[in-house]
Amino acid sequence: LIVKLKGYDISDISRPNFSDIKNNWANGAINALVRKGIMKGYPDGTFKPDDLITRGEIAQVISFIDSSNHGSSPFSDISGHWAEKAITQEYLNGRIKGYQDGTFKPDNPITRAETVTMLNRLSNRETSAESLINVYIEIPYKDLDKSHWAYFQILEGSINHTFKRKEINNPEIWNNINN
């Protein structure tokens, strides 16, 4: 997702230098992220391409391509965590939020909805009900309806569209759905 979002070159499909990767469909993307210094793999020389990514790991990844800052976050469960600095940075940049109980749960696997929401925030992409006034959308997901907390975030991240907006911090107004 980061490779596509940033438009990185994925033409190098050679085997990455990790002990657990041979021929993998994602070699081009892995090589691009390693080349940019965004992902490094694990200390034991593995990349774990089939493992779930955690909330802390995604915060670390996006911290490499986002603005740095200094401050503190309100999360009660990140003190001393290896990704504490990245989590704090992305919280201060408005890319991530925690849970109502004041935690971030950095070692929990991240959901697709949480991921697309973070990436939309990173890209200053925002859609709301008002954004869709000029278009008709047939929802492509059987398990998604307007009651889901990330409904508009998922539409924003998964439906190719053109848009306009008055200012960068305003929600988009969709013009057209591109198939």
mmCIF file of N, CA and C in Angstrom, residues 51-171:
data_model
loop_
_atom_site.group_PDB
_atom_site.id
_atom_site.type_symbol
_atom_site.label_atom_id
_atom_site.label_comp_id
_atom_site.label_asym_id
_atom_site.label_seq_id
_atom_site.Cartn_x
_atom_site.Cartn_y
_atom_site.Cartn_z
ATOM 1 N N ASP A 51 3.153 -12.826 7.696
ATOM 2 C CA ASP A 51 2.629 -12.513 9.025
ATOM 3 C C ASP A 51 1.719 -11.286 8.961
ATOM 4 N N LEU A 52 0.838 -11.185 9.946
ATOM 5 C CA LEU A 52 0.029 -9.980 10.085
ATOM 6 C C LEU A 52 0.931 -8.842 10.541
ATOM 7 N N ILE A 53 0.635 -7.625 10.127
ATOM 8 C CA ILE A 53 1.394 -6.465 10.591
ATOM 9 C C ILE A 53 0.680 -5.902 11.818
ATOM 10 N N THR A 54 1.466 -5.400 12.758
ATOM 11 C CA THR A 54 0.876 -4.871 13.988
ATOM 12 C C THR A 54 0.648 -3.367 13.875
ATOM 13 N N ARG A 55 -0.109 -2.859 14.806
ATOM 14 C CA ARG A 55 -0.382 -1.416 14.848
ATOM 15 C C ARG A 55 0.925 -0.635 15.064
ATOM 16 N N GLY A 56 1.806 -1.151 15.891
ATOM 17 C CA GLY A 56 3.096 -0.502 16.101
ATOM 18 C C GLY A 56 3.957 -0.530 14.850
ATOM 19 N N GLU A 57 3.939 -1.650 14.130
ATOM 20 C CA GLU A 57 4.734 -1.752 12.909
ATOM 21 C C GLU A 57 4.249 -0.778 11.843
ATOM 22 N N ILE A 58 2.944 -0.631 11.666
ATOM 23 C CA ILE A 58 2.445 0.305 10.644
ATOM 24 C C ILE A 58 2.760 1.739 11.055
ATOM 25 N N ALA A 59 2.693 2.047 12.342
ATOM 26 C CA ALA A 59 3.082 3.387 12.800
ATOM 27 C C ALA A 59 4.555 3.637 12.470
ATOM 28 N N GLN A 60 5.399 2.626 12.679
ATOM 29 C CA GLN A 60 6.819 2.751 12.363
ATOM 30 C C GLN A 60 7.018 2.993 10.866
ATOM 31 N N VAL A 61 6.326 2.239 10.027
ATOM 32 C CA VAL A 61 6.471 2.367 8.577
ATOM 33 C C VAL A 61 6.069 3.766 8.122
ATOM 34 N N ILE A 62 4.905 4.242 8.551
ATOM 35 C CA ILE A 62 4.477 5.553 8.056
ATOM 36 C C ILE A 62 5.297 6.692 8.662
ATOM 37 N N SER A 63 5.927 6.441 9.810
ATOM 38 C CA SER A 63 6.755 7.499 10.409
ATOM 39 C C SER A 63 7.947 7.846 9.531
ATOM 40 N N PHE A 64 8.410 6.903 8.719
ATOM 41 C CA PHE A 64 9.549 7.161 7.840
ATOM 42 C C PHE A 64 9.203 8.090 6.683
ATOM 43 N N ILE A 65 7.922 8.194 6.344
ATOM 44 C CA ILE A 65 7.530 9.035 5.205
ATOM 45 C C ILE A 65 6.703 10.240 5.640
ATOM 46 N N ASP A 66 6.600 10.453 6.932
ATOM 47 C CA ASP A 66 5.791 11.549 7.462
ATOM 48 C C ASP A 66 6.689 12.557 8.180
ATOM 49 N N SER A 67 6.125 13.687 8.517
ATOM 50 C CA SER A 67 6.864 14.746 9.217
ATOM 51 C C SER A 67 7.221 14.307 10.628
ATOM 52 N N SER A 68 8.432 14.620 11.047
ATOM 53 C CA SER A 68 8.812 14.312 12.425
ATOM 54 C C SER A 68 8.347 15.450 13.331
ATOM 55 N N ASN A 69 8.222 15.148 14.587
ATOM 56 C CA ASN A 69 7.794 16.129 15.572
ATOM 57 C C ASN A 69 8.197 15.641 16.956
ATOM 58 N N HIS A 70 7.924 16.427 17.942
ATOM 59 C CA HIS A 70 8.273 16.060 19.316
ATOM 60 C C HIS A 70 7.094 16.381 20.222
ATOM 61 N N GLY A 71 6.898 15.559 21.189
ATOM 62 C CA GLY A 71 5.816 15.743 22.137
ATOM 63 C C GLY A 71 5.510 14.421 22.799
ATOM 64 N N SER A 72 4.310 14.300 23.302
ATOM 65 C CA SER A 72 3.919 13.050 23.959
ATOM 66 C C SER A 72 2.529 12.650 23.505
ATOM 67 N N SER A 73 2.233 11.397 23.722
ATOM 68 C CA SER A 73 0.910 10.878 23.373
ATOM 69 C C SER A 73 0.200 10.433 24.645
ATOM 70 N N PRO A 74 -1.104 10.250 24.570
ATOM 71 C CA PRO A 74 -1.860 9.902 25.771
ATOM 72 C C PRO A 74 -1.957 8.398 26.033
ATOM 73 N N PHE A 75 -1.294 7.572 25.231
ATOM 74 C CA PHE A 75 -1.502 6.127 25.320
ATOM 75 C C PHE A 75 -0.799 5.532 26.534
ATOM 76 N N SER A 76 -1.545 4.778 27.308
ATOM 77 C CA SER A 76 -1.022 4.213 28.553
ATOM 78 C C SER A 76 -0.195 2.952 28.349
ATOM 79 N N ASP A 77 -0.168 2.414 27.134
ATOM 80 C CA ASP A 77 0.485 1.119 26.928
ATOM 81 C C ASP A 77 1.663 1.146 25.955
ATOM 82 N N ILE A 78 2.255 2.317 25.704
ATOM 83 C CA ILE A 78 3.372 2.354 24.756
ATOM 84 C C ILE A 78 4.707 2.711 25.389
ATOM 85 N N SER A 79 4.716 3.092 26.648
ATOM 86 C CA SER A 79 5.960 3.475 27.311
ATOM 87 C C SER A 79 6.957 2.316 27.256
ATOM 88 N N GLY A 80 8.142 2.581 26.661
ATOM 89 C CA GLY A 80 9.171 1.556 26.545
ATOM 90 C C GLY A 80 9.001 0.627 25.363
ATOM 91 N N HIS A 81 7.920 0.752 24.629
ATOM 92 C CA HIS A 81 7.711 -0.101 23.447
ATOM 93 C C HIS A 81 8.683 0.329 22.360
ATOM 94 N N TRP A 82 9.182 -0.612 21.574
ATOM 95 C CA TRP A 82 10.167 -0.296 20.528
ATOM 96 C C TRP A 82 9.642 0.730 19.522
ATOM 97 N N ALA A 83 8.312 0.823 19.332
ATOM 98 C CA ALA A 83 7.736 1.769 18.365
ATOM 99 C C ALA A 83 7.151 3.009 19.039
ATOM 100 N N GLU A 84 7.481 3.243 20.294
ATOM 101 C CA GLU A 84 6.900 4.366 21.035
ATOM 102 C C GLU A 84 7.098 5.702 20.315
ATOM 103 N N LYS A 85 8.299 5.973 19.840
ATOM 104 C CA LYS A 85 8.578 7.248 19.181
ATOM 105 C C LYS A 85 7.730 7.404 17.915
ATOM 106 N N ALA A 86 7.630 6.349 17.105
ATOM 107 C CA ALA A 86 6.836 6.398 15.870
ATOM 108 C C ALA A 86 5.353 6.558 16.181
ATOM 109 N N ILE A 87 4.868 5.847 17.179
ATOM 110 C CA ILE A 87 3.455 5.944 17.563
ATOM 111 C C ILE A 87 3.142 7.369 18.014
ATOM 112 N N THR A 88 4.011 7.935 18.835
ATOM 113 C CA THR A 88 3.818 9.306 19.304
ATOM 114 C C THR A 88 3.840 10.282 18.136
ATOM 115 N N GLN A 89 4.812 10.116 17.240
ATOM 116 C CA GLN A 89 4.907 10.998 16.068
ATOM 117 C C GLN A 89 3.628 10.943 15.247
ATOM 118 N N GLU A 90 3.142 9.762 14.978
ATOM 119 C CA GLU A 90 1.954 9.631 14.127
ATOM 120 C C GLU A 90 0.686 10.064 14.851
ATOM 121 N N TYR A 91 0.650 9.942 16.169
ATOM 122 C CA TYR A 91 -0.459 10.495 16.940
ATOM 123 C C TYR A 91 -0.450 12.022 16.826
ATOM 124 N N LEU A 92 0.713 12.627 17.029
ATOM 125 C CA LEU A 92 0.825 14.084 16.960
ATOM 126 C C LEU A 92 0.546 14.613 15.556
ATOM 127 N N ASN A 93 0.845 13.829 14.535
ATOM 128 C CA ASN A 93 0.553 14.220 13.154
ATOM 129 C C ASN A 93 -0.912 13.975 12.782
ATOM 130 N N GLY A 94 -1.675 13.378 13.689
ATOM 131 C CA GLY A 94 -3.094 13.146 13.432
ATOM 132 C C GLY A 94 -3.385 11.940 12.557
ATOM 133 N N ARG A 95 -2.418 11.055 12.406
ATOM 134 C CA ARG A 95 -2.611 9.876 11.549
ATOM 135 C C ARG A 95 -3.237 8.714 12.287
ATOM 136 N N ILE A 96 -2.983 8.621 13.577
ATOM 137 C CA ILE A 96 -3.483 7.493 14.353
ATOM 138 C C ILE A 96 -4.221 7.975 15.590
ATOM 139 N N LYS A 97 -5.095 7.119 16.029
ATOM 140 C CA LYS A 97 -5.814 7.348 17.274
ATOM 141 C C LYS A 97 -5.780 6.052 18.065
ATOM 142 N N GLY A 98 -6.038 6.150 19.307
ATOM 143 C CA GLY A 98 -6.070 4.962 20.146
ATOM 144 C C GLY A 98 -7.502 4.530 20.405
ATOM 145 N N TYR A 99 -7.638 3.745 21.428
ATOM 146 C CA TYR A 99 -8.939 3.226 21.817
ATOM 147 C C TYR A 99 -9.518 4.060 22.964
ATOM 148 N N GLN A 100 -10.799 3.894 23.197
ATOM 149 C CA GLN A 100 -11.491 4.691 24.215
ATOM 150 C C GLN A 100 -10.929 4.482 25.617
ATOM 151 N N ASP A 101 -10.271 3.346 25.827
ATOM 152 C CA ASP A 101 -9.707 3.088 27.154
ATOM 153 C C ASP A 101 -8.324 3.717 27.352
ATOM 154 N N GLY A 102 -7.872 4.533 26.388
ATOM 155 C CA GLY A 102 -6.595 5.224 26.509
ATOM 156 C C GLY A 102 -5.392 4.417 26.042
ATOM 157 N N THR A 103 -5.625 3.279 25.425
ATOM 158 C CA THR A 103 -4.527 2.450 24.938
ATOM 159 C C THR A 103 -4.381 2.581 23.422
ATOM 160 N N PHE A 104 -3.230 2.121 22.929
ATOM 161 C CA PHE A 104 -2.995 2.041 21.488
ATOM 162 C C PHE A 104 -2.929 0.590 21.022
ATOM 163 N N LYS A 105 -2.526 -0.315 21.896
ATOM 164 C CA LYS A 105 -2.394 -1.746 21.592
ATOM 165 C C LYS A 105 -1.413 -1.965 20.431
ATOM 166 N N PRO A 106 -0.151 -1.563 20.631
ATOM 167 C CA PRO A 106 0.827 -1.588 19.546
ATOM 168 C C PRO A 106 1.162 -2.976 19.020
ATOM 169 N N ASP A 107 0.960 -4.013 19.801
ATOM 170 C CA ASP A 107 1.300 -5.361 19.347
ATOM 171 C C ASP A 107 0.111 -6.117 18.757
ATOM 172 N N ASN A 108 -1.054 -5.483 18.734
ATOM 173 C CA ASN A 108 -2.218 -6.110 18.107
ATOM 174 C C ASN A 108 -2.119 -6.022 16.591
ATOM 175 N N PRO A 109 -2.604 -7.047 15.898
ATOM 176 C CA PRO A 109 -2.670 -6.933 14.432
ATOM 177 C C PRO A 109 -3.587 -5.775 14.056
ATOM 178 N N ILE A 110 -3.250 -5.095 12.986
ATOM 179 C CA ILE A 110 -4.063 -3.966 12.535
ATOM 180 C C ILE A 110 -5.109 -4.463 11.547
ATOM 181 N N THR A 111 -6.282 -3.871 11.589
ATOM 182 C CA THR A 111 -7.333 -4.256 10.651
ATOM 183 C C THR A 111 -7.174 -3.478 9.347
ATOM 184 N N ARG A 112 -7.829 -3.947 8.315
ATOM 185 C CA ARG A 112 -7.811 -3.229 7.038
ATOM 186 C C ARG A 112 -8.430 -1.843 7.196
ATOM 187 N N ALA A 113 -9.496 -1.756 7.966
ATOM 188 C CA ALA A 113 -10.166 -0.465 8.173
ATOM 189 C C ALA A 113 -9.241 0.514 8.886
ATOM 190 N N GLU A 114 -8.526 0.044 9.905
ATOM 191 C CA GLU A 114 -7.579 0.921 10.604
ATOM 192 C C GLU A 114 -6.448 1.354 9.667
ATOM 193 N N THR A 115 -5.965 0.436 8.854
ATOM 194 C CA THR A 115 -4.871 0.746 7.928
ATOM 195 C C THR A 115 -5.289 1.788 6.908
ATOM 196 N N VAL A 116 -6.434 1.582 6.260
ATOM 197 C CA VAL A 116 -6.872 2.542 5.240
ATOM 198 C C VAL A 116 -7.142 3.906 5.863
ATOM 199 N N THR A 117 -7.622 3.935 7.088
ATOM 200 C CA THR A 117 -7.861 5.206 7.769
ATOM 201 C C THR A 117 -6.553 5.943 8.014
ATOM 202 N N MET A 118 -5.538 5.240 8.488
ATOM 203 C CA MET A 118 -4.234 5.869 8.715
ATOM 204 C C MET A 118 -3.641 6.387 7.412
ATOM 205 N N LEU A 119 -3.726 5.589 6.350
ATOM 206 C CA LEU A 119 -3.148 6.000 5.073
ATOM 207 C C LEU A 119 -3.924 7.164 4.453
ATOM 208 N N ASN A 120 -5.235 7.180 4.610
ATOM 209 C CA ASN A 120 -6.011 8.332 4.140
ATOM 210 C C ASN A 120 -5.589 9.595 4.879
ATOM 211 N N ARG A 121 -5.419 9.494 6.181
ATOM 212 C CA ARG A 121 -4.989 10.661 6.959
ATOM 213 C C ARG A 121 -3.592 11.112 6.535
ATOM 214 N N LEU A 122 -2.714 10.153 6.274
ATOM 215 C CA LEU A 122 -1.366 10.468 5.819
ATOM 216 C C LEU A 122 -1.401 11.222 4.493
ATOM 217 N N SER A 123 -2.355 10.886 3.639
ATOM 218 C CA SER A 123 -2.471 11.492 2.303
ATOM 219 C C SER A 123 -3.425 12.676 2.261
ATOM 220 N N ASN A 124 -3.921 13.091 3.426
ATOM 221 C CA ASN A 124 -4.904 14.179 3.500
ATOM 222 C C ASN A 124 -6.119 13.892 2.629
ATOM 223 N N ARG A 125 -6.581 12.670 2.668
ATOM 224 C CA ARG A 125 -7.760 12.259 1.903
ATOM 225 C C ARG A 125 -8.918 12.085 2.888
ATOM 226 N N GLU A 126 -10.020 12.746 2.621
ATOM 227 C CA GLU A 126 -11.173 12.654 3.512
ATOM 228 C C GLU A 126 -12.454 12.674 2.698
ATOM 229 N N THR A 127 -13.308 11.715 2.985
ATOM 230 C CA THR A 127 -14.606 11.621 2.334
ATOM 231 C C THR A 127 -15.683 11.571 3.403
ATOM 232 N N SER A 128 -16.813 12.181 3.093
ATOM 233 C CA SER A 128 -17.962 12.177 3.995
ATOM 234 C C SER A 128 -19.217 11.953 3.161
ATOM 235 N N ALA A 129 -20.358 11.915 3.801
ATOM 236 C CA ALA A 129 -21.616 11.762 3.057
ATOM 237 C C ALA A 129 -21.787 12.889 2.044
ATOM 238 N N GLU A 130 -21.399 14.097 2.433
ATOM 239 C CA GLU A 130 -21.519 15.237 1.531
ATOM 240 C C GLU A 130 -20.601 15.102 0.309
ATOM 241 N N SER A 131 -19.508 14.361 0.457
ATOM 242 C CA SER A 131 -18.558 14.160 -0.640
ATOM 243 C C SER A 131 -19.181 13.419 -1.813
ATOM 244 N N LEU A 132 -20.179 12.599 -1.526
ATOM 245 C CA LEU A 132 -20.726 11.680 -2.521
ATOM 246 C C LEU A 132 -21.992 12.195 -3.189
ATOM 247 N N ILE A 133 -22.341 13.447 -2.942
ATOM 248 C CA ILE A 133 -23.607 14.001 -3.422
ATOM 249 C C ILE A 133 -23.728 13.978 -4.950
ATOM 250 N N ASN A 134 -22.608 14.057 -5.676
ATOM 251 C CA ASN A 134 -22.642 14.121 -7.145
ATOM 252 C C ASN A 134 -22.458 12.778 -7.842
ATOM 253 N N VAL A 135 -22.286 11.703 -7.081
ATOM 254 C CA VAL A 135 -22.007 10.402 -7.694
ATOM 255 C C VAL A 135 -22.907 9.320 -7.116
ATOM 256 N N TYR A 136 -23.078 8.268 -7.902
ATOM 257 C CA TYR A 136 -23.785 7.082 -7.412
ATOM 258 C C TYR A 136 -22.747 5.996 -7.196
ATOM 259 N N ILE A 137 -22.745 5.430 -6.015
ATOM 260 C CA ILE A 137 -21.790 4.375 -5.691
ATOM 261 C C ILE A 137 -22.539 3.097 -5.371
ATOM 262 N N GLU A 138 -22.142 2.062 -6.052
ATOM 263 C CA GLU A 138 -22.622 0.735 -5.698
ATOM 264 C C GLU A 138 -21.540 0.140 -4.805
ATOM 265 N N ILE A 139 -21.860 -0.073 -3.554
ATOM 266 C CA ILE A 139 -20.866 -0.523 -2.582
ATOM 267 C C ILE A 139 -20.362 -1.910 -2.989
ATOM 268 N N PRO A 140 -19.047 -2.050 -3.170
ATOM 269 C CA PRO A 140 -18.503 -3.313 -3.648
ATOM 270 C C PRO A 140 -18.309 -4.382 -2.565
ATOM 271 N N TYR A 141 -18.698 -4.096 -1.346
ATOM 272 C CA TYR A 141 -18.458 -5.019 -0.242
ATOM 273 C C TYR A 141 -19.773 -5.418 0.405
ATOM 274 N N LYS A 142 -20.020 -6.699 0.497
ATOM 275 C CA LYS A 142 -21.266 -7.204 1.087
ATOM 276 C C LYS A 142 -21.335 -6.978 2.591
ATOM 277 N N ASP A 143 -20.188 -6.852 3.230
ATOM 278 C CA ASP A 143 -20.154 -6.726 4.684
ATOM 279 C C ASP A 143 -19.910 -5.299 5.170
ATOM 280 N N LEU A 144 -20.130 -4.316 4.300
ATOM 281 C CA LEU A 144 -19.901 -2.924 4.676
ATOM 282 C C LEU A 144 -21.177 -2.111 4.489
ATOM 283 N N ASP A 145 -21.570 -1.434 5.544
ATOM 284 C CA ASP A 145 -22.682 -0.494 5.415
ATOM 285 C C ASP A 145 -22.335 0.781 6.179
ATOM 286 N N LYS A 146 -23.190 1.759 6.076
ATOM 287 C CA LYS A 146 -22.913 3.087 6.641
ATOM 288 C C LYS A 146 -22.739 3.090 8.154
ATOM 289 N N SER A 147 -23.135 2.032 8.822
ATOM 290 C CA SER A 147 -22.985 2.000 10.275
ATOM 291 C C SER A 147 -21.548 1.660 10.705
ATOM 292 N N HIS A 148 -20.726 1.180 9.798
ATOM 293 C CA HIS A 148 -19.343 0.845 10.146
ATOM 294 C C HIS A 148 -18.559 2.129 10.394
ATOM 295 N N TRP A 149 -17.756 2.154 11.438
ATOM 296 C CA TRP A 149 -17.026 3.373 11.824
ATOM 297 C C TRP A 149 -16.112 3.894 10.709
ATOM 298 N N ALA A 150 -15.628 3.016 9.838
ATOM 299 C CA ALA A 150 -14.689 3.445 8.793
ATOM 300 C C ALA A 150 -15.320 3.392 7.399
ATOM 301 N N TYR A 151 -16.633 3.446 7.327
ATOM 302 C CA TYR A 151 -17.336 3.336 6.046
ATOM 303 C C TYR A 151 -16.768 4.294 4.997
ATOM 304 N N PHE A 152 -16.697 5.566 5.305
ATOM 305 C CA PHE A 152 -16.226 6.548 4.329
ATOM 306 C C PHE A 152 -14.720 6.423 4.085
ATOM 307 N N GLN A 153 -13.982 6.025 5.100
ATOM 308 C CA GLN A 153 -12.544 5.797 4.918
ATOM 309 C C GLN A 153 -12.294 4.650 3.935
ATOM 310 N N ILE A 154 -13.075 3.590 4.059
ATOM 311 C CA ILE A 154 -12.929 2.432 3.164
ATOM 312 C C ILE A 154 -13.296 2.821 1.738
ATOM 313 N N LEU A 155 -14.377 3.570 1.569
ATOM 314 C CA LEU A 155 -14.739 4.029 0.221
ATOM 315 C C LEU A 155 -13.623 4.891 -0.356
ATOM 316 N N GLU A 156 -13.111 5.798 0.450
ATOM 317 C CA GLU A 156 -12.036 6.691 0.002
ATOM 318 C C GLU A 156 -10.821 5.908 -0.477
ATOM 319 N N GLY A 157 -10.460 4.890 0.265
ATOM 320 C CA GLY A 157 -9.253 4.139 -0.054
ATOM 321 C C GLY A 157 -9.412 3.079 -1.117
ATOM 322 N N SER A 158 -10.636 2.722 -1.458
ATOM 323 C CA SER A 158 -10.804 1.579 -2.361
ATOM 324 C C SER A 158 -11.536 1.874 -3.660
ATOM 325 N N ILE A 159 -12.140 3.036 -3.784
ATOM 326 C CA ILE A 159 -12.856 3.366 -5.016
ATOM 327 C C ILE A 159 -12.094 4.459 -5.749
ATOM 328 N N ASN A 160 -11.680 4.141 -6.951
ATOM 329 C CA ASN A 160 -10.932 5.091 -7.771
ATOM 330 C C ASN A 160 -11.889 6.200 -8.212
ATOM 331 N N HIS A 161 -11.525 7.432 -7.947
ATOM 332 C CA HIS A 161 -12.420 8.545 -8.222
ATOM 333 C C HIS A 161 -11.645 9.836 -8.471
ATOM 334 N N THR A 162 -12.308 10.772 -9.107
ATOM 335 C CA THR A 162 -11.775 12.122 -9.219
ATOM 336 C C THR A 162 -12.564 12.994 -8.256
ATOM 337 N N PHE A 163 -11.959 14.082 -7.831
ATOM 338 C CA PHE A 163 -12.607 14.935 -6.836
ATOM 339 C C PHE A 163 -12.084 16.353 -6.940
ATOM 340 N N LYS A 164 -12.767 17.221 -6.241
ATOM 341 C CA LYS A 164 -12.295 18.592 -6.044
ATOM 342 C C LYS A 164 -12.515 18.919 -4.573
ATOM 343 N N ARG A 165 -11.892 19.971 -4.118
ATOM 344 C CA ARG A 165 -12.155 20.482 -2.778
ATOM 345 C C ARG A 165 -11.689 21.913 -2.706
ATOM 346 N N LYS A 166 -12.322 22.651 -1.830
ATOM 347 C CA LYS A 166 -12.015 24.073 -1.710
ATOM 348 C C LYS A 166 -10.643 24.299 -1.099
ATOM 349 N N GLU A 167 -10.324 23.559 -0.068
ATOM 350 C CA GLU A 167 -9.045 23.689 0.622
ATOM 351 C C GLU A 167 -8.545 22.312 0.988
ATOM 352 N N ILE A 168 -7.234 22.192 1.199
ATOM 353 C CA ILE A 168 -6.615 20.896 1.465
ATOM 354 C C ILE A 168 -7.216 20.189 2.675
ATOM 355 N N ASN A 169 -7.645 20.898 3.679
ATOM 356 C CA ASN A 169 -8.179 20.264 4.885
ATOM 357 C C ASN A 169 -9.689 20.027 4.835
ATOM 358 N N ASN A 170 -10.328 20.350 3.717
ATOM 359 C CA ASN A 170 -11.762 20.099 3.569
ATOM 360 C C ASN A 170 -11.990 18.713 2.982
ATOM 361 N N PRO A 171 -13.143 18.114 3.279
ATOM 362 C CA PRO A 171 -13.465 16.834 2.634
ATOM 363 C C PRO A 171 -13.551 17.006 1.118
#
